XYZ file of N, CA and C in Angstrom:
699
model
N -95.790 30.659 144.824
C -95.109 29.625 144.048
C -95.875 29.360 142.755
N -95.171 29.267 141.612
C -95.707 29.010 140.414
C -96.854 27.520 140.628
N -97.583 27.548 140.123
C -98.393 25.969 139.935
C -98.724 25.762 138.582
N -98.349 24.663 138.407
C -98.403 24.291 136.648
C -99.725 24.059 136.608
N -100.442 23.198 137.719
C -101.929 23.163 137.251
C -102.834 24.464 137.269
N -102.755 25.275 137.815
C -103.378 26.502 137.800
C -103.033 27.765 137.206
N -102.086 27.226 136.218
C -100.948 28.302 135.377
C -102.743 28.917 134.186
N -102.454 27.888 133.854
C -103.631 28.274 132.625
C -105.083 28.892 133.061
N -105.497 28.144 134.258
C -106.606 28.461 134.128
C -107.983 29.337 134.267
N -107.189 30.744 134.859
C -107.750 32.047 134.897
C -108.245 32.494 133.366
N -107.181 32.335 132.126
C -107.355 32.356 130.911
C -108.805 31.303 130.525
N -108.517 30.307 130.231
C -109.375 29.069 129.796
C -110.849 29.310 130.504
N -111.022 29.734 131.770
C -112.048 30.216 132.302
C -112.951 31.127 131.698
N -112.093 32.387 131.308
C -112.317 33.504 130.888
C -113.134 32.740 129.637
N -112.196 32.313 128.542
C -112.579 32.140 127.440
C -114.185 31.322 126.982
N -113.771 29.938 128.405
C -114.806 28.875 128.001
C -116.146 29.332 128.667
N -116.348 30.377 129.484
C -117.708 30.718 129.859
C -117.943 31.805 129.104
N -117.223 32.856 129.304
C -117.374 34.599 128.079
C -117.801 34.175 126.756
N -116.921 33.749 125.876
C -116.970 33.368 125.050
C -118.238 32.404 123.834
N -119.087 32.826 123.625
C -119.708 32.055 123.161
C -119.356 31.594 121.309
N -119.446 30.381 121.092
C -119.161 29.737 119.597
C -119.380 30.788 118.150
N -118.511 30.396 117.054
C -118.758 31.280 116.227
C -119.763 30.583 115.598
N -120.235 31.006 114.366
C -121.334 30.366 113.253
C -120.831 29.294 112.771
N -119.236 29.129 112.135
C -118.673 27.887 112.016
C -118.126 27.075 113.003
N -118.337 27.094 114.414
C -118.167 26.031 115.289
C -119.831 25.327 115.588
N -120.409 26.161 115.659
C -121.257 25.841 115.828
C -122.362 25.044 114.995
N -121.984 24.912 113.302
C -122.011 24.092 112.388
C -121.236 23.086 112.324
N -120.241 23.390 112.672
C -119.036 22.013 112.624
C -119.735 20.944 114.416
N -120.216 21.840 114.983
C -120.462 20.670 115.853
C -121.805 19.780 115.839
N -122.808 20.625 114.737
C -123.903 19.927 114.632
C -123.398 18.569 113.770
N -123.138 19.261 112.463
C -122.393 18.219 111.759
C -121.884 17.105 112.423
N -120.756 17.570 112.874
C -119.642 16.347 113.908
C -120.896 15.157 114.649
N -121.683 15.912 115.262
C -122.620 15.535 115.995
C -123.622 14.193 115.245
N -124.268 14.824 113.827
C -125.248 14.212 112.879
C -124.128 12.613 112.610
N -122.755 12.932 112.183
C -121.936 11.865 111.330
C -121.733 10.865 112.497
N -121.483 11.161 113.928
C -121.319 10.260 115.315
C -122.268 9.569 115.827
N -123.288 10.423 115.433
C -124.528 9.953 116.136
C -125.375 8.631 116.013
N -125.040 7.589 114.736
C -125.448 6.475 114.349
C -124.788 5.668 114.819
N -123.917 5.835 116.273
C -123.675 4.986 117.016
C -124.288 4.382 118.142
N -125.087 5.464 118.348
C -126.376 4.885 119.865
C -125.506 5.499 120.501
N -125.557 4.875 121.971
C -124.520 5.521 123.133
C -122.741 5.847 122.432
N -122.492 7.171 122.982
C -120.851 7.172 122.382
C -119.990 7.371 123.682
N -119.218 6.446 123.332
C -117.465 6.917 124.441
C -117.285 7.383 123.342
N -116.729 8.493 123.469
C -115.576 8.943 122.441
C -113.892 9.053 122.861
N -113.334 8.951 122.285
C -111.828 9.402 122.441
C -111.252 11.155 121.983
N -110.693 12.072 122.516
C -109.958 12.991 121.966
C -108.832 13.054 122.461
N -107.997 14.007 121.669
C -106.186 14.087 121.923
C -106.230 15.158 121.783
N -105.340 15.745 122.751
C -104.938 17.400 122.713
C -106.008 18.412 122.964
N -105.473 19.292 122.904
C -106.335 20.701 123.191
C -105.931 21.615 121.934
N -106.712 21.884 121.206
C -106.630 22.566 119.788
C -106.534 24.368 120.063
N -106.678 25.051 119.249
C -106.525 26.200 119.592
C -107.696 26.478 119.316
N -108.031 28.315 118.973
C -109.108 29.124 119.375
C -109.842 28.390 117.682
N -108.864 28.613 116.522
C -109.388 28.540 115.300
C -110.180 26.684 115.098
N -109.309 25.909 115.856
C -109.241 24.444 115.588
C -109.782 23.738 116.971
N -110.565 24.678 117.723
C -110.773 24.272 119.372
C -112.316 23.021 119.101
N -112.660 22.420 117.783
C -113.613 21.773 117.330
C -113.957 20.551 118.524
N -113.177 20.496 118.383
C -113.323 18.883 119.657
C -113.773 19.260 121.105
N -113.625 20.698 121.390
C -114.449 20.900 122.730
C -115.598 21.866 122.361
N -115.866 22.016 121.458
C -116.704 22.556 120.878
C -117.914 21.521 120.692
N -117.198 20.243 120.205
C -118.135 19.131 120.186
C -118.479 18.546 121.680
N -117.600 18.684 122.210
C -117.597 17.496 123.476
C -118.086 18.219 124.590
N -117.286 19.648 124.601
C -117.859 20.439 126.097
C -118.762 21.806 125.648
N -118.168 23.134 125.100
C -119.100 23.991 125.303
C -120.746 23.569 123.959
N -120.810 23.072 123.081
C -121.858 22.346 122.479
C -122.537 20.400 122.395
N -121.904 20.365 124.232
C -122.202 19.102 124.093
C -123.659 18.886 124.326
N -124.491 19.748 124.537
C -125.763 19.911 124.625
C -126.898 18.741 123.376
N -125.888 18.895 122.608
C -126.863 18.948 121.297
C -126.384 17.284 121.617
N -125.183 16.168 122.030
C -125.744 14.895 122.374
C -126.162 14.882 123.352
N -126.200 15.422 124.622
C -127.164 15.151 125.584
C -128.643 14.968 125.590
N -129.002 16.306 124.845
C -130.240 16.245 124.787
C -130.822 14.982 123.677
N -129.884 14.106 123.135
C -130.091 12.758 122.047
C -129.938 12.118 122.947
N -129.387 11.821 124.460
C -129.313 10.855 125.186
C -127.698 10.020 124.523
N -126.986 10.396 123.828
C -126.655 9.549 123.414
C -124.438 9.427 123.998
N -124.248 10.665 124.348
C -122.878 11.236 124.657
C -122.797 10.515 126.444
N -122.009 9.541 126.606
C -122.280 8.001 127.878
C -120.796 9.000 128.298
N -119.628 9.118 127.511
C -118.098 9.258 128.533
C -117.397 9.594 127.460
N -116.628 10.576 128.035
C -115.567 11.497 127.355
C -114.004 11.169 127.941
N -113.456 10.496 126.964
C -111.839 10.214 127.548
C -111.062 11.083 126.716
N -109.673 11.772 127.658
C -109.356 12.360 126.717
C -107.737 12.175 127.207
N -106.737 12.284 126.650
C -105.404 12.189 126.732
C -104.487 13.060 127.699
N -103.365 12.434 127.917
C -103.065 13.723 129.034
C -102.167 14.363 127.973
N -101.847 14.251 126.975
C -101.114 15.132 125.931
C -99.653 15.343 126.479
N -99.018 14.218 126.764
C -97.290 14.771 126.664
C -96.848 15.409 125.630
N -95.561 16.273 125.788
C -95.210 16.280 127.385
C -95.877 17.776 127.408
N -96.664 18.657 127.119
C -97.053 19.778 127.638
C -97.949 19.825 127.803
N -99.005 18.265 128.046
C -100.017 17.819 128.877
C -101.642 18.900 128.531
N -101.587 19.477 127.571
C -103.033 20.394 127.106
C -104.397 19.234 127.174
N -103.985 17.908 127.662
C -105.685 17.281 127.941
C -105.253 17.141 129.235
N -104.357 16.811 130.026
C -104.615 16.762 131.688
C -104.699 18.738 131.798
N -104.482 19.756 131.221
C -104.348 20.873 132.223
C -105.892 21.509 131.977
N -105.905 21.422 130.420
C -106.821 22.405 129.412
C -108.084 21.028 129.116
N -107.962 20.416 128.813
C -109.324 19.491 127.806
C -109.717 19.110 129.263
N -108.983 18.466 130.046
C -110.101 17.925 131.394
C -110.739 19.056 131.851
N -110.156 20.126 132.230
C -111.076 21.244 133.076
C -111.960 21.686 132.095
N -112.306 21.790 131.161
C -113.371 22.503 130.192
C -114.769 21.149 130.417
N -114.050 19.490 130.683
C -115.010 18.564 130.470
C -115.451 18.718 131.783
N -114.569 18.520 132.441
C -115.254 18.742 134.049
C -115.990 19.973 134.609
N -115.782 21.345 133.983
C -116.424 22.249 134.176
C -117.905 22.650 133.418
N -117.879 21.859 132.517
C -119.295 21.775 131.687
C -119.611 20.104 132.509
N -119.582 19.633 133.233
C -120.195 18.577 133.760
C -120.732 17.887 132.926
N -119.502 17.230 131.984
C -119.904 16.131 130.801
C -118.738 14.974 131.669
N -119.042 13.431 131.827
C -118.717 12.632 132.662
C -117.482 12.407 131.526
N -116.351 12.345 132.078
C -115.021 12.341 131.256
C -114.071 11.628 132.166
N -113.405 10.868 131.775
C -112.176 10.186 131.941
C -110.482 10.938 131.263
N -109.781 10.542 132.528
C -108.183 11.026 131.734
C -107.766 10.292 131.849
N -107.054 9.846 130.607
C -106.099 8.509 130.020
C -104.280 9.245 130.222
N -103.653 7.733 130.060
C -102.196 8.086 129.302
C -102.271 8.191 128.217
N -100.993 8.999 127.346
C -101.375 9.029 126.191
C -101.433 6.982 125.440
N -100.227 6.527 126.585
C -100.478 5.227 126.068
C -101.411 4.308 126.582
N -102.256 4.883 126.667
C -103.402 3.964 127.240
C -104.663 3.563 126.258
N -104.312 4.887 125.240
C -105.162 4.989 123.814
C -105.907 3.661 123.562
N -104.705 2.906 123.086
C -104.902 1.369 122.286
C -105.474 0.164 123.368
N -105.126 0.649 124.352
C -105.661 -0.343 125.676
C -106.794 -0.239 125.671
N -107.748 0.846 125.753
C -108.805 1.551 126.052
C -109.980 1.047 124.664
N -109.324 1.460 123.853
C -109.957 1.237 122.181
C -110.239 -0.874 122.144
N -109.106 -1.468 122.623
C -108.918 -3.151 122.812
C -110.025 -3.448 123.577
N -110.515 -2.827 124.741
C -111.698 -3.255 125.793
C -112.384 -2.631 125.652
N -112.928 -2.053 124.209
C -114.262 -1.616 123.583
C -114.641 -0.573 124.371
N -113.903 0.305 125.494
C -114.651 1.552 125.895
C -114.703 2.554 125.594
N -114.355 2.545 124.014
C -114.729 3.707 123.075
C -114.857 3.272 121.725
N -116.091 4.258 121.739
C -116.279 3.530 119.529
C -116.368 4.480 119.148
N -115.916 5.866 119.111
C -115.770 7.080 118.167
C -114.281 7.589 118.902
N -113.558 8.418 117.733
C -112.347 9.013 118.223
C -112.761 10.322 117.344
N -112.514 11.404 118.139
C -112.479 12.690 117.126
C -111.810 13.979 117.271
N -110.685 14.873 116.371
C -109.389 15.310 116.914
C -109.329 16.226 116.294
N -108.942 17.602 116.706
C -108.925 18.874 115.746
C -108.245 18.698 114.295
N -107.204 18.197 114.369
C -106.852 17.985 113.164
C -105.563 17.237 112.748
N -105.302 14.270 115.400
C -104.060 14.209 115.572
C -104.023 12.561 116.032
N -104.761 10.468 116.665
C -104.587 9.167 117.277
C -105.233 8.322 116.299
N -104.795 7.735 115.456
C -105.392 6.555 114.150
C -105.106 5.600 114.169
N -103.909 4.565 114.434
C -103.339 3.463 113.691
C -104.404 2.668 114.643
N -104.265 2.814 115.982
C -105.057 2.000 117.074
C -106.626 2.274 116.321
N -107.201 3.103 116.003
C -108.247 3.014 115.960
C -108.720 2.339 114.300
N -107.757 2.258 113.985
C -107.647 1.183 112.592
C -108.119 0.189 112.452
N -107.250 -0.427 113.646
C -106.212 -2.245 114.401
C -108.226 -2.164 114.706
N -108.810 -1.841 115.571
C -109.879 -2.027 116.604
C -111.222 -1.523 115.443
N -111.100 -1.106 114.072
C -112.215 -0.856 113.620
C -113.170 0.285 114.248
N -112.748 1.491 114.202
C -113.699 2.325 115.144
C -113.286 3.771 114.611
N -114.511 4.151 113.955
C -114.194 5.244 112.911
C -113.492 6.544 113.853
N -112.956 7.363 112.571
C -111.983 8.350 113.207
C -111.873 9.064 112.378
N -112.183 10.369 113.227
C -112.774 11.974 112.125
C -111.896 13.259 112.624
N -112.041 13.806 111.725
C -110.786 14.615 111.805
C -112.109 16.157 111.532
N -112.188 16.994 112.689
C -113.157 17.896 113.014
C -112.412 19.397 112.357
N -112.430 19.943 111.370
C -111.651 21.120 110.869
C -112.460 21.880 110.060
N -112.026 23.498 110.568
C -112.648 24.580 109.521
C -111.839 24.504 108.309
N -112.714 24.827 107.190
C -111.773 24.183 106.041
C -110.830 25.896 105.668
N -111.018 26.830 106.810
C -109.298 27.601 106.983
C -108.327 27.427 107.335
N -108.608 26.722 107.954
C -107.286 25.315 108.419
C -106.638 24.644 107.534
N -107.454 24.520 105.983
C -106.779 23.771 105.070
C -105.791 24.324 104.171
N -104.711 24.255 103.689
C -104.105 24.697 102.931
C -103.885 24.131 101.892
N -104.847 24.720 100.725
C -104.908 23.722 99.240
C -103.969 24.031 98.039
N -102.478 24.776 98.681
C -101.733 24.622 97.866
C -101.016 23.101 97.445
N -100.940 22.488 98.463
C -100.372 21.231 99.188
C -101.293 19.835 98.089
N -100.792 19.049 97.618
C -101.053 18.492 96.765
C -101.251 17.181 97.794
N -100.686 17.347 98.994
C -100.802 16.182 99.758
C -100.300 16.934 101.192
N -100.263 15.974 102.361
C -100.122 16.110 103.501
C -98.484 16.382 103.983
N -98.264 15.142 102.900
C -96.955 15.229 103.107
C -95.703 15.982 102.757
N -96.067 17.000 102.089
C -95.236 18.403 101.841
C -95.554 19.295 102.890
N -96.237 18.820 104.362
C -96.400 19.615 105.058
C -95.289 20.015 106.004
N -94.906 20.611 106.311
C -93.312 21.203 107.116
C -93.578 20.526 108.299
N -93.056 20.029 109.563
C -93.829 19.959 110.430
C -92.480 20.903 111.288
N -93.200 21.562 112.295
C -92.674 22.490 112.935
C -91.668 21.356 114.103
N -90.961 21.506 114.907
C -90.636 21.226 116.019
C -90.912 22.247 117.427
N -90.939 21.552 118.497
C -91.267 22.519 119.400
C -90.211 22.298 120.515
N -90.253 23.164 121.655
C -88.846 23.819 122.147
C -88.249 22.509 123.266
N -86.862 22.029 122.652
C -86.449 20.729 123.676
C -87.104 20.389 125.151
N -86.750 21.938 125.470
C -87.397 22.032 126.925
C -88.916 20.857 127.228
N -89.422 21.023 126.557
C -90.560 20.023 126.828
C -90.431 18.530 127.632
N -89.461 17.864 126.542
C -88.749 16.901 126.756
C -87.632 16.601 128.201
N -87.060 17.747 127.853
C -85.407 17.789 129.296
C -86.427 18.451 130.420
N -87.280 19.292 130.247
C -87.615 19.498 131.969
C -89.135 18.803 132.454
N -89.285 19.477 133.524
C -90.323 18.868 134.347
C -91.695 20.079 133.680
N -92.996 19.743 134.092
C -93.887 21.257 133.780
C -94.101 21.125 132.443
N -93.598 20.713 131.493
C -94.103 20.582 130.051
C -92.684 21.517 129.722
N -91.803 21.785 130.423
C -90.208 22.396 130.159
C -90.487 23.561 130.820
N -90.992 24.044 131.763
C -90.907 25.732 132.517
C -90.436 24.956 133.854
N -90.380 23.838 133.865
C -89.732 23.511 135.504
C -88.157 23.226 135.519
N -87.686 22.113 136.673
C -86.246 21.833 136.253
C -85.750 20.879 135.108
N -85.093 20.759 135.039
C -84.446 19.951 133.814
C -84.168 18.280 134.666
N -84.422 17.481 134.458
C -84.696 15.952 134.902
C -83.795 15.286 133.698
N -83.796 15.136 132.581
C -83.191 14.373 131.339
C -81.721 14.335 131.921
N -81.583 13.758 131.169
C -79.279 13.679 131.129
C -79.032 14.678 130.161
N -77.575 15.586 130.851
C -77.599 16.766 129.871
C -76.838 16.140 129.199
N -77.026 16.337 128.040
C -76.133 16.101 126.919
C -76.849 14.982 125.399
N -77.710 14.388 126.006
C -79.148 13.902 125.162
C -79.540 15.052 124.161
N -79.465 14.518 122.726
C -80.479 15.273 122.194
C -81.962 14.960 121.987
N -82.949 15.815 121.241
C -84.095 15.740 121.494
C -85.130 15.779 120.192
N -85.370 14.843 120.228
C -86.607 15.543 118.751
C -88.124 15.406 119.107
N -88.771 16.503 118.817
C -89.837 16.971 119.670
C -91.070 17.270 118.308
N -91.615 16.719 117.293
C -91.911 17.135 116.534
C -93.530 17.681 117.280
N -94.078 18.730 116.512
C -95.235 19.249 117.106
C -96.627 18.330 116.668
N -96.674 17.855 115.684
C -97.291 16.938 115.344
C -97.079 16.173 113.944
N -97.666 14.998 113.331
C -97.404 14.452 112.172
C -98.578 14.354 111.436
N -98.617 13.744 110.041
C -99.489 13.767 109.114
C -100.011 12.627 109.076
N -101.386 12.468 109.251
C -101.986 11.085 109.416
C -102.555 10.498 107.575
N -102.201 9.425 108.078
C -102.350 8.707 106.273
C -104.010 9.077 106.090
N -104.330 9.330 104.660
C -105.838 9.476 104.578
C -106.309 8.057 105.141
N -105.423 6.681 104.532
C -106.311 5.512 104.940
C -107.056 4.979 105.984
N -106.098 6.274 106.750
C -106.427 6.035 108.660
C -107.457 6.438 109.043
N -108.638 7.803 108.338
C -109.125 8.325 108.547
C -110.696 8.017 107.652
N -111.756 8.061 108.761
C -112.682 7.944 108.099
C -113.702 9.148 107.222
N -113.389 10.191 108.029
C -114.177 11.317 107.168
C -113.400 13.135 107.639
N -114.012 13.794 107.473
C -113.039 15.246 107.530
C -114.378 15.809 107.864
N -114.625 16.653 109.175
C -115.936 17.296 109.076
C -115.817 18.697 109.503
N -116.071 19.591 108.238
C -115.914 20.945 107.918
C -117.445 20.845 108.373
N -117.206 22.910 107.941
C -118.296 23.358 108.577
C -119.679 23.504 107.067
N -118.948 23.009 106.244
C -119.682 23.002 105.002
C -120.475 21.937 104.510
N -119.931 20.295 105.703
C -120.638 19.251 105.493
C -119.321 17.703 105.967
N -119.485 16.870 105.494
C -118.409 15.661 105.850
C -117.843 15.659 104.171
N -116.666 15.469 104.438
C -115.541 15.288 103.265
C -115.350 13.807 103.272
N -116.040 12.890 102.313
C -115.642 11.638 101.676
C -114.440 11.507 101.338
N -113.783 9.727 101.421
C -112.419 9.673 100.501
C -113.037 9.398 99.139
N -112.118 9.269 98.325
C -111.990 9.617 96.660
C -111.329 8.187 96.556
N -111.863 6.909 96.914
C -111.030 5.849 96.682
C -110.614 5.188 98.250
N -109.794 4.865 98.024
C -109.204 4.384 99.527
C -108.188 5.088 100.327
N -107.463 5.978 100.127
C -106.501 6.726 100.539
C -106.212 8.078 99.834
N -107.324 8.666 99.756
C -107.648 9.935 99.362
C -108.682 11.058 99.472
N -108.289 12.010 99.967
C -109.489 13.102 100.132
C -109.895 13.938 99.124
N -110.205 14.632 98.136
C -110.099 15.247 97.102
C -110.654 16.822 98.158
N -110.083 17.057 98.948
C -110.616 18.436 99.784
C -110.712 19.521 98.506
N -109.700 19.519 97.569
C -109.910 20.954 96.845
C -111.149 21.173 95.852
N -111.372 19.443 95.418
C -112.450 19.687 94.628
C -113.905 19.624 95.567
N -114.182 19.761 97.087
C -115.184 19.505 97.912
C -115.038 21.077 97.882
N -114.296 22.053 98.246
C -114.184 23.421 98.025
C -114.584 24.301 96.997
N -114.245 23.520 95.958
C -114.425 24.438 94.270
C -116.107 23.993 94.615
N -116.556 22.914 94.843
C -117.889 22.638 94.431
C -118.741 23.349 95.230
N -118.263 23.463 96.876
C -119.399 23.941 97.421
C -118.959 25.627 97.399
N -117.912 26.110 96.668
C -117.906 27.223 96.110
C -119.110 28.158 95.181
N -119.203 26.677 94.051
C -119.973 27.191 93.008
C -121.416 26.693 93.467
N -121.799 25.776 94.570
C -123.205 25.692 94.755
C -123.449 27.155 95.421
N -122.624 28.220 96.379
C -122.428 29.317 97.269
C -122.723 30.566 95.986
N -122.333 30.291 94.783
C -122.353 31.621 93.778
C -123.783 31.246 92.911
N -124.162 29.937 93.394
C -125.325 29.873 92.303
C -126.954 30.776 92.699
């Protein structure tokens, strides 16, 4: 019989022990690490399970969580169950629990509950949970290789956002099971959205932390041109 919880994890296995970090994860997590770390003890918050290029947040949290342990300073790892195709209950818990870093699984709406009774003061996300961590004062970093960035884009918001397949929504399994919804419902499923710069406290590439330019602005292209020309000097 198919099992949704054990669908993934022959793969994820493979990857999260074989696999060791590239040169830019492994900068992006010191970094991530240096900008968090002036908190003393951290709960942190993450959302989702990122991919191989954008996998920063378990990079920080599980296979290089070494580098806060050995600071004493990394207390509990909560992380989301990611409706509806659930990549922090299937994928982000087993990587935390299998590197034996003490982690909690939330609802996704449990975020703002959680953030309200102070049991987290850092949030940090490949590249996705802000307004709550706004409301509650509790910085929020956005962990990305800056190949991830696309500096044609004058802003965020010319960004397309993809949709992903109804099924998610109408069935059971993240949509590979039966269909549960009322047929005849439509569905909008967007894959993710564009978070306001204001929401966000810093951007941490593998080249250093990206400041705003004011209050609701990143100037990413000119953090690129510059550490371009410090790279040719």
């Amino acid at each position: 019989m198919w099992s949704f919880t054990s669908w993934p994890l022959a793969r994820l296995e493979d990857y999260s022990i074989n696999m060791a970090p590239t040169a830019t994860e492994v900068t992006l997590r010191r970094l991530a690490a240096d900008v968090i770390i002036w908190h003393g003890i951290v709960y942190m918050l993450t959302h989702c399970k990122t991919g191989i290029l954008q996998q920063l947040v378990m990079v920080l949290l599980s296979v290089s969580s070494v580098h806060f342990r050995l600071k004493g300073v990394l207390e509990r790892a909560y992380c989301t169950q990611t409706r509806p195709f659930n990549q922090g209950s299937r994928l982000t818990a087993f990587e935390l629990v299998h590197d034996n870093i003490p982690a909690t699984l939330i609802a996704d709406s449990a975020a703002a509950a959680l953030m309200k009774f102070g049991r987290v003061n850092a949030v940090v996300v490949g590249a996705d949970r802000c307004v709550s961590a706004k409301h509650h004062n509790i910085p929020f970093f956005v962990a990305v290789p800056l190949t991830s960035v696309d500096l044609s884009l004058s802003s965020g918001e010319e960004r397309i956002i993809d949709e992903r397949s109804p099924k998610e929504l109408l069935n059971t399994h993240g949509g590979l099971g039966e269909q549960f919804a009322a047929s005849g419902i439509s569905v909008w499923n967007p894959a993710f959205d564009v978070t306001p710069a204001n929401l966000i406290t810093g951007i941490i590439t593998e080249k250093g932390v990206i400041t705003k330019k004011g209050t609701d602005a990143f100037d990413i292209k000119g953090f690129v041109q510059k550490e371009a020309v410090q790279a040719s000097a």
